[in-house]
Every structure is written in structure tokens, then in C-alpha cells.
Coordinates of C-alpha atoms in Angstrom, one line a residue:
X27 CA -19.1 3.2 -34.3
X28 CA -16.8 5.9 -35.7
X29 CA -13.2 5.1 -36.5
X30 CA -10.5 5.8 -34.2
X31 CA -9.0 9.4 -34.7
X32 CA -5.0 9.2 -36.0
X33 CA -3.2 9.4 -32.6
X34 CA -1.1 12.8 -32.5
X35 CA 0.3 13.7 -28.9
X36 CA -0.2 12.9 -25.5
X37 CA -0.6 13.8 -22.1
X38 CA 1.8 12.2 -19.1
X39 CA 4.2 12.1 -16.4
X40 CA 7.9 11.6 -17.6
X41 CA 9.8 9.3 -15.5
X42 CA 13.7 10.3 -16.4
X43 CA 15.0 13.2 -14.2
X44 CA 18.4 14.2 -13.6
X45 CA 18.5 12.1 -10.1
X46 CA 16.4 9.0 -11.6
X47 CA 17.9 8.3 -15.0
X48 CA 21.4 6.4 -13.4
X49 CA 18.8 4.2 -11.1
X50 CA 16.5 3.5 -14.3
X51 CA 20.2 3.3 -17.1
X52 CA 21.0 0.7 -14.7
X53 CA 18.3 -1.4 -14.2
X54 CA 17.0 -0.8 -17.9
X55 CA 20.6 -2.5 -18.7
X56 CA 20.2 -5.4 -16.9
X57 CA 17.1 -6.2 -17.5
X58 CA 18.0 -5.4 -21.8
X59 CA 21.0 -7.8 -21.1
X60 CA 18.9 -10.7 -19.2
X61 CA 16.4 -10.5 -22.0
X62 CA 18.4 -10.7 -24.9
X63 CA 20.6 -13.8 -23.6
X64 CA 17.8 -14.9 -21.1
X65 CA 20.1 -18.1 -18.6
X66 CA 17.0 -19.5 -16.9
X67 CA 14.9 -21.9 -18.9
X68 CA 11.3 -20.7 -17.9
X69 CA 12.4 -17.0 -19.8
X70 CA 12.1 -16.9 -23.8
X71 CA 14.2 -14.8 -25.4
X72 CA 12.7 -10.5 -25.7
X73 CA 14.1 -9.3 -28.8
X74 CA 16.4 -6.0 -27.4
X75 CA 14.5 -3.6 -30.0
X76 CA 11.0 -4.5 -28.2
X77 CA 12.8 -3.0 -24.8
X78 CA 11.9 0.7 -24.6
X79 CA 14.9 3.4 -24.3
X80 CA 15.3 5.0 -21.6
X81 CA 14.1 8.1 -22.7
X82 CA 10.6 7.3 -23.8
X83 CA 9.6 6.1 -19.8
X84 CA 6.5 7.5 -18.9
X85 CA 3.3 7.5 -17.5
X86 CA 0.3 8.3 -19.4
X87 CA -2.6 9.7 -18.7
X88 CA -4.7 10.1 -21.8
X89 CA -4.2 9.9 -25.8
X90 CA -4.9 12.8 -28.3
X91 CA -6.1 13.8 -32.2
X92 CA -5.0 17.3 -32.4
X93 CA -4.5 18.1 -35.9
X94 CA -4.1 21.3 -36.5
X95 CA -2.0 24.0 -34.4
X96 CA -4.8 26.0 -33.1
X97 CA -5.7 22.6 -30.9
X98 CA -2.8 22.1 -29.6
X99 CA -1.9 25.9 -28.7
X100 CA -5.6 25.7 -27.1
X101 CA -4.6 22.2 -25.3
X102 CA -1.0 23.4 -23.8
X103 CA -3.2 26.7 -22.5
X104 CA -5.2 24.6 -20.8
X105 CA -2.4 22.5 -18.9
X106 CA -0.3 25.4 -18.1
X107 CA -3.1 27.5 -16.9
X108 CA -3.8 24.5 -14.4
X109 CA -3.5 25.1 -10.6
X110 CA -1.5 22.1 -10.2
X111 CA -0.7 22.6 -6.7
X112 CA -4.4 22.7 -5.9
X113 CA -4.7 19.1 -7.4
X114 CA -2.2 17.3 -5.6
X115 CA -3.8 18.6 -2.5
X116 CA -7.2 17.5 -3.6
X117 CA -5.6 14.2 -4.4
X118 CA -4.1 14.1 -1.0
X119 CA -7.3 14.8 0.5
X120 CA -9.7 11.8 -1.8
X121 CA -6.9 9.7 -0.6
X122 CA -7.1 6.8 1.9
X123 CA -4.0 7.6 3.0
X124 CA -5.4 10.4 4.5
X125 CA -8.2 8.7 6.3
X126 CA -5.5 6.1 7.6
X127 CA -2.9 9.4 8.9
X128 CA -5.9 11.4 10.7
X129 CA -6.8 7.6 12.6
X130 CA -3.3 6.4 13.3
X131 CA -1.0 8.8 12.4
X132 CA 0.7 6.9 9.8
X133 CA 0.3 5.6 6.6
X134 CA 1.9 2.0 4.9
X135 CA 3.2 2.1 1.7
X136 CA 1.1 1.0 -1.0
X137 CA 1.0 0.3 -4.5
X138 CA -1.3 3.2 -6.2
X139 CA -4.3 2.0 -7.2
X140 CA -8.2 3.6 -8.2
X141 CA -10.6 3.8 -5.6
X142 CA -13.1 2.9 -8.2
X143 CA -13.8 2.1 -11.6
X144 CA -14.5 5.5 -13.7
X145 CA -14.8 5.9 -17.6
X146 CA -14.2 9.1 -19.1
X147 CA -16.4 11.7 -20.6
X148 CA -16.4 14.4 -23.2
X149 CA -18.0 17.9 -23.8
X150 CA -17.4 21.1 -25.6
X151 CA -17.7 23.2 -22.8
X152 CA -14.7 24.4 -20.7
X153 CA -13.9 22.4 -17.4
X154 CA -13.9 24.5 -14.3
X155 CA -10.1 24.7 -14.1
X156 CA -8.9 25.1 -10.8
X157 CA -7.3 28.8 -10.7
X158 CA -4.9 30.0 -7.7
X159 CA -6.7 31.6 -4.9
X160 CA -6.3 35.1 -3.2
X161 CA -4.2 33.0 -0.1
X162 CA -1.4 31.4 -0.6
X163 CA -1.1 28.3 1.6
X164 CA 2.2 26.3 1.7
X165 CA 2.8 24.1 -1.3
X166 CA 2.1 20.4 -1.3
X167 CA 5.0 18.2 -0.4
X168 CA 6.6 16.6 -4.1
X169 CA 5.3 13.7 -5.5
X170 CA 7.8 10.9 -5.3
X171 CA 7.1 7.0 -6.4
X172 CA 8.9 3.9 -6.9
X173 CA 8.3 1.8 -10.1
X174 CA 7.7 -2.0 -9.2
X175 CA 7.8 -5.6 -11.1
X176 CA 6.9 -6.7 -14.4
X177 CA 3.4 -6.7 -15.3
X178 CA 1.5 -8.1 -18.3
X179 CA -0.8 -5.9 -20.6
X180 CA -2.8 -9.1 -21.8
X181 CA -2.4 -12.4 -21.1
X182 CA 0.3 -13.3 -19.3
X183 CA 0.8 -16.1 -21.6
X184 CA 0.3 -14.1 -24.7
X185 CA 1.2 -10.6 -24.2
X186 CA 3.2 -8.2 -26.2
X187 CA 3.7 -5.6 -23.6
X188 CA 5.7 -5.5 -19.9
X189 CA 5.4 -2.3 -17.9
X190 CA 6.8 -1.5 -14.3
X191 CA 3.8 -0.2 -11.7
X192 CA 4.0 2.7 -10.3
X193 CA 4.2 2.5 -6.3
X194 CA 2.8 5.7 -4.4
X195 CA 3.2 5.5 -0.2
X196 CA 0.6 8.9 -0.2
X197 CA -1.7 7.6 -2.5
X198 CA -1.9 11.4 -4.8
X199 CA -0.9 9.8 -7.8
X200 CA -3.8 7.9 -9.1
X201 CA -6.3 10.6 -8.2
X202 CA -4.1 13.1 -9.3
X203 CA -3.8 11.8 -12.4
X204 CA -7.7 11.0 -12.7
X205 CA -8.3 14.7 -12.3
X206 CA -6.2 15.3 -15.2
X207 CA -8.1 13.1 -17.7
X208 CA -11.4 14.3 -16.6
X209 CA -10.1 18.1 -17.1
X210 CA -8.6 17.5 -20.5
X211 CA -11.3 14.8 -21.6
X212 CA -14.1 17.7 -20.0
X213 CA -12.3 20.3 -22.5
X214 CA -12.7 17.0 -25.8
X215 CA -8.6 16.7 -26.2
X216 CA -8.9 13.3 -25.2
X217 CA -9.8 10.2 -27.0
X218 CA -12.6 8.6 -25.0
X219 CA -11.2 5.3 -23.4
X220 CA -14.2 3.1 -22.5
X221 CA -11.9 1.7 -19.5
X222 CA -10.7 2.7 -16.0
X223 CA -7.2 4.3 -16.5
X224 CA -4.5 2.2 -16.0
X225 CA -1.0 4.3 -15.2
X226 CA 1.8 2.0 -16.2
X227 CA 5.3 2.3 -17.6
X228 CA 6.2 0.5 -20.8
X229 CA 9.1 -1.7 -20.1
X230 CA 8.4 -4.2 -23.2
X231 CA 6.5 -3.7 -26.4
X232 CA 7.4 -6.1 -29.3
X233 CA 5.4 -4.0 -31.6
X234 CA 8.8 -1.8 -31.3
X235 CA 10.7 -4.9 -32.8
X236 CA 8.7 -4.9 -35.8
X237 CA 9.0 -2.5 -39.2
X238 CA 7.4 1.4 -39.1
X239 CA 4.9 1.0 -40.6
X240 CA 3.3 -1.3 -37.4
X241 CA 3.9 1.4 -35.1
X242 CA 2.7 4.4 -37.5
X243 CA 0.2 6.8 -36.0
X244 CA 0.6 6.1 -32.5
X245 CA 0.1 2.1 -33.6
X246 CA 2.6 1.2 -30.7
X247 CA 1.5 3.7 -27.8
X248 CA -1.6 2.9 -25.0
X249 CA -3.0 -0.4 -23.8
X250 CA -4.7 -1.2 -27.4
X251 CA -1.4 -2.1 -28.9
X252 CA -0.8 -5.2 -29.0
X253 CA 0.5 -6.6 -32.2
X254 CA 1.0 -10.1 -33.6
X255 CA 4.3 -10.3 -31.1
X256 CA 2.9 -11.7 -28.2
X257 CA 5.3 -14.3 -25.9
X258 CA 4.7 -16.1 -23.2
X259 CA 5.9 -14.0 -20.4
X260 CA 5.0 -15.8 -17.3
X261 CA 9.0 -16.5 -16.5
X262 CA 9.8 -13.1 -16.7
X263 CA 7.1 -11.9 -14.5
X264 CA 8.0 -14.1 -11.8
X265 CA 11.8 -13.4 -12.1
X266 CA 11.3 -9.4 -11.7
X267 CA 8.5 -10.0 -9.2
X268 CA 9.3 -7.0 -6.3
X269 CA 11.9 -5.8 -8.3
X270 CA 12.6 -2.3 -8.0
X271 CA 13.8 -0.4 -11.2
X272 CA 13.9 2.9 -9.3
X273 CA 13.0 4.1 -5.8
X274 CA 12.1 7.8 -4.9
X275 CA 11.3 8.9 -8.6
X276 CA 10.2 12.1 -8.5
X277 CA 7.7 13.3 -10.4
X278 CA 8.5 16.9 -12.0
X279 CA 6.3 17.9 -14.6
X280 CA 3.2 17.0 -16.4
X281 CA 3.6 17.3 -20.4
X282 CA 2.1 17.1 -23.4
X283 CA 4.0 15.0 -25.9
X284 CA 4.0 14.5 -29.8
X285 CA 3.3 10.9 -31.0
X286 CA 6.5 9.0 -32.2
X287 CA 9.5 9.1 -29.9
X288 CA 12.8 10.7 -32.0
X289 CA 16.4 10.2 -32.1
X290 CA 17.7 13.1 -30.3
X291 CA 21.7 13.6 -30.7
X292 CA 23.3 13.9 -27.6
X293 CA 20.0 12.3 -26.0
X294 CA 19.0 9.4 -27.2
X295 CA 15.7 8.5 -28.3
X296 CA 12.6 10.5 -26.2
X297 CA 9.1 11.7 -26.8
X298 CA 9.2 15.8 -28.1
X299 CA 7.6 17.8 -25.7
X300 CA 4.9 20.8 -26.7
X301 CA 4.2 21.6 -23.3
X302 CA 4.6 21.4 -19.7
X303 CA 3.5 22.7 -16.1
X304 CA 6.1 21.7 -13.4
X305 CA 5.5 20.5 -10.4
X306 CA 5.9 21.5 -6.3

């Protein structure tokens, strides 16, 4: 089996928006200060560097080796020339949501989840993109989620990362997002993933609270992280269980990021963007 390609970008849904980064500042803080000085004896102490800034929440999608320019020029045409609005109403309509709304006339809220389990595949040739069509029919409505809990990567007695799930009432965000990696994965940006994707935002990851050269070349970013810092977590996942670090998040853009969030003056620390399509 080859060798893993040296992680450069990749593709996602930022979390922090101009209305959701006071819900997520606050809760981020409380959860930082809890962790750091944990009170109850079933929490061990999370070491504040493993908690991720603010500015680096996301959700990703799919990992990338684009090494020169001309492949990520050719990868950031590709997402901008997507008909996004045309997703999230395909998404909408492979939803069960839908099903549930044309029976009842009303859907519960539920936590986001796939429909089945899917692997990704690659190929040279160019996905059929979806391009606008000669009509224009009314946009789809925005996609908005909440981000629930604390959820172990790995063993919940041994894991190394926490993330916060994402909670979608219409159910879009999961097949929206699967359309994504099977576009860019179609088009060979993406690094095959021999698993079902997983969206989840990285709350914890004690690889963080180790030196640079752990977390060089993407070492700290996707599932396959996990470094020598695992802790027994079990206390903190049932102290957060149902907690709500932001309601009505919505989601406002899909980008393409470079590997290795930055210290940004003025901004704290965030993942550069390369490119972006926005969102109804």
C-alpha cells in the first residue's frame, strides 16, 4: 500500500459567523475553564492547549495533497463553479425528512446522520458538476444546525479527540455534504478515506498540546490523529451530554482551507482560506 500523500488543504464548512461566534466564545470558555481546573472527580484534567480556538471550528468534509498551484487553482474552479443551490435541494429531496413532511406534514428534529454506509471513490475524469439551469426556481431555504455534546473519536476511555455533533432538524446536511466528497473525490482532490464520512467538530485534540513537529503535515487534522495523548474521557462526555454549544448556526459557505491553522492579528488563530462558494 502506497504511503499517505503530505496533507496540504482541505475542504469544509466553517462554523464561526458573525451571529454564532458570541454563542460558540461563550461556551468554548466555559468548557476551556471547566477543563483546565476540572471540580467533579470523574473529569481528569484537558490540558487548555489541546482545546481548539475558536477560530479553527469546522466541519470537514474531505482531506487534500495539492502540491503545486495549478491543483489548487483547478480544485477552487471546481468548487466555485458548483451549483450549490442545486445540492441542497437534492439533499432536501434524499432526505427522510422529506418522506416524513409529504406523510405528516411535519418533521422532528434529528441529529444528522448517513442513510448508509458509503466509501469514496476516485477517477481522472471530470464529475458531472451540477450547472444552473435555464429557470430559475426559488432558492433553497439556509442551512442552519445546532452543534450537540461531547463525543469521543476513539475509545471513550482512551481517546485523544472530543468533537461537538452536528444536529440538522431538515436532514440536508449529511447528504449535502456526501455530494461534495463524491464531486471532489470524482475529480481525485481527495485523499481516499476507506470509511463512511463522519462530519464532526473538533472540540479536543491533545495532539494540539504537544511540540510542532507532532502536528506537522496535517499530523493533528481528520479522524486518524490520534497521538500518544489519549485520556480517559468518559466523565466529560457525560457532563456535556445534551449540551448545546450553539443553536441556529448557520452554515454560509463551503471552503477550501490550507493545512495548519495561523495566528492572525486581530483574529486569532483560524485556518487560511483559498477558496469559497457561499451559500443561499
Amino acid at each position: 500500500m502506497p504511503p499517505r500523500p503530505p496533507l496540504t488543504h482541505f475542504l469544509c464548512l466553517p462554523l464561526v459567523t458573525s451571529s454564532s461566534r458570541p454563542l460558540l466564545q461563550t461556551s468554548l470558555e466555559q468548557f476551556t475553564a471547566e477543563a483546565v481546573s476540572p471540580t467533579e472527580g470523574s473529569t481528569v484534567r484537558i490540558p487548555e492547549k489541546a482545546v481548539r480556538p475558536l477560530g479553527t471550528l469546522h466541519l470537514t468534509i474531505g482531506v487534500m495533497s495539492l502540491p503545486t498551484q495549478d491543483r489548487i487553482d483547478a480544485c477552487v474552479t471546481l468548487l466555485q463553479n458548483l451549483d450549490v443551490d442545486d445540492l441542497l435541494r437534492k439533499a432536501q429531496m434524499a432526505s427522510p425528512a422529506t418522506s416524513v413532511s409529504r406523510s405528516t406534514g411535519a418533521a422532528d428534529e434529528a441529529v444528522d446522520e448517513p442513510l448508509t454506509s458509503t466509501s469514496t471513490s476516485t477517477s481522472e475524469s471530470r464529475p458531472d458538476v451540477p450547472a444552473a439551469s435555464s429557470t430559475q426556481p426559488s432558492p433553497p431555504p439556509p442551512l442552519t444546525i445546532s452543534l450537540s455534546g461531547l463525543h469521543p473519536m476513539h475509545n471513550p476511555s482512551s481517546t485523544s479527540i472530543l468533537y461537538a455533533h452536528p444536529v440538522d432538524p431538515t436532514f440536508r446536511l449529511f447528504n449535502f455534504c456526501q455530494s461534495l466528497l463524491q464531486l471532489f473525490s470524482s475529480a481525485a482532490f481527495l485523499v481516499p478515506e476507506n470509511r463512511p464520512l463522519r462530519l464532526h467538530a473538533t472540540i479536543v485534540n491533545t495532539i494540539y498540546a504537544k511540540d510542532k513537529s507532532a502536528r506537522a503535515k496535517g499530523g493533528g487534522h481528520g479522524r486518524s490523529s490520534q497521538g500518544k495523548g489519549g485520556f480517559d474521557a468518559t466523565g466529560w462526555i457525560k457532563r456535556y451530554e445534551g449540551f448545546e454549544w450553539a443553536a441556529r448556526v448557520k452554515i454560509e459557505k463551503v471552503v477550501i482551507c490550507e493545512m495548519g491553522a495561523k495566528k492572525v492579528e486581530g483574529d486569532g488563530v483560524k485556518y487560511m482560506e483559498v477558496g469559497s462558494v457561499s451559500l443561499p
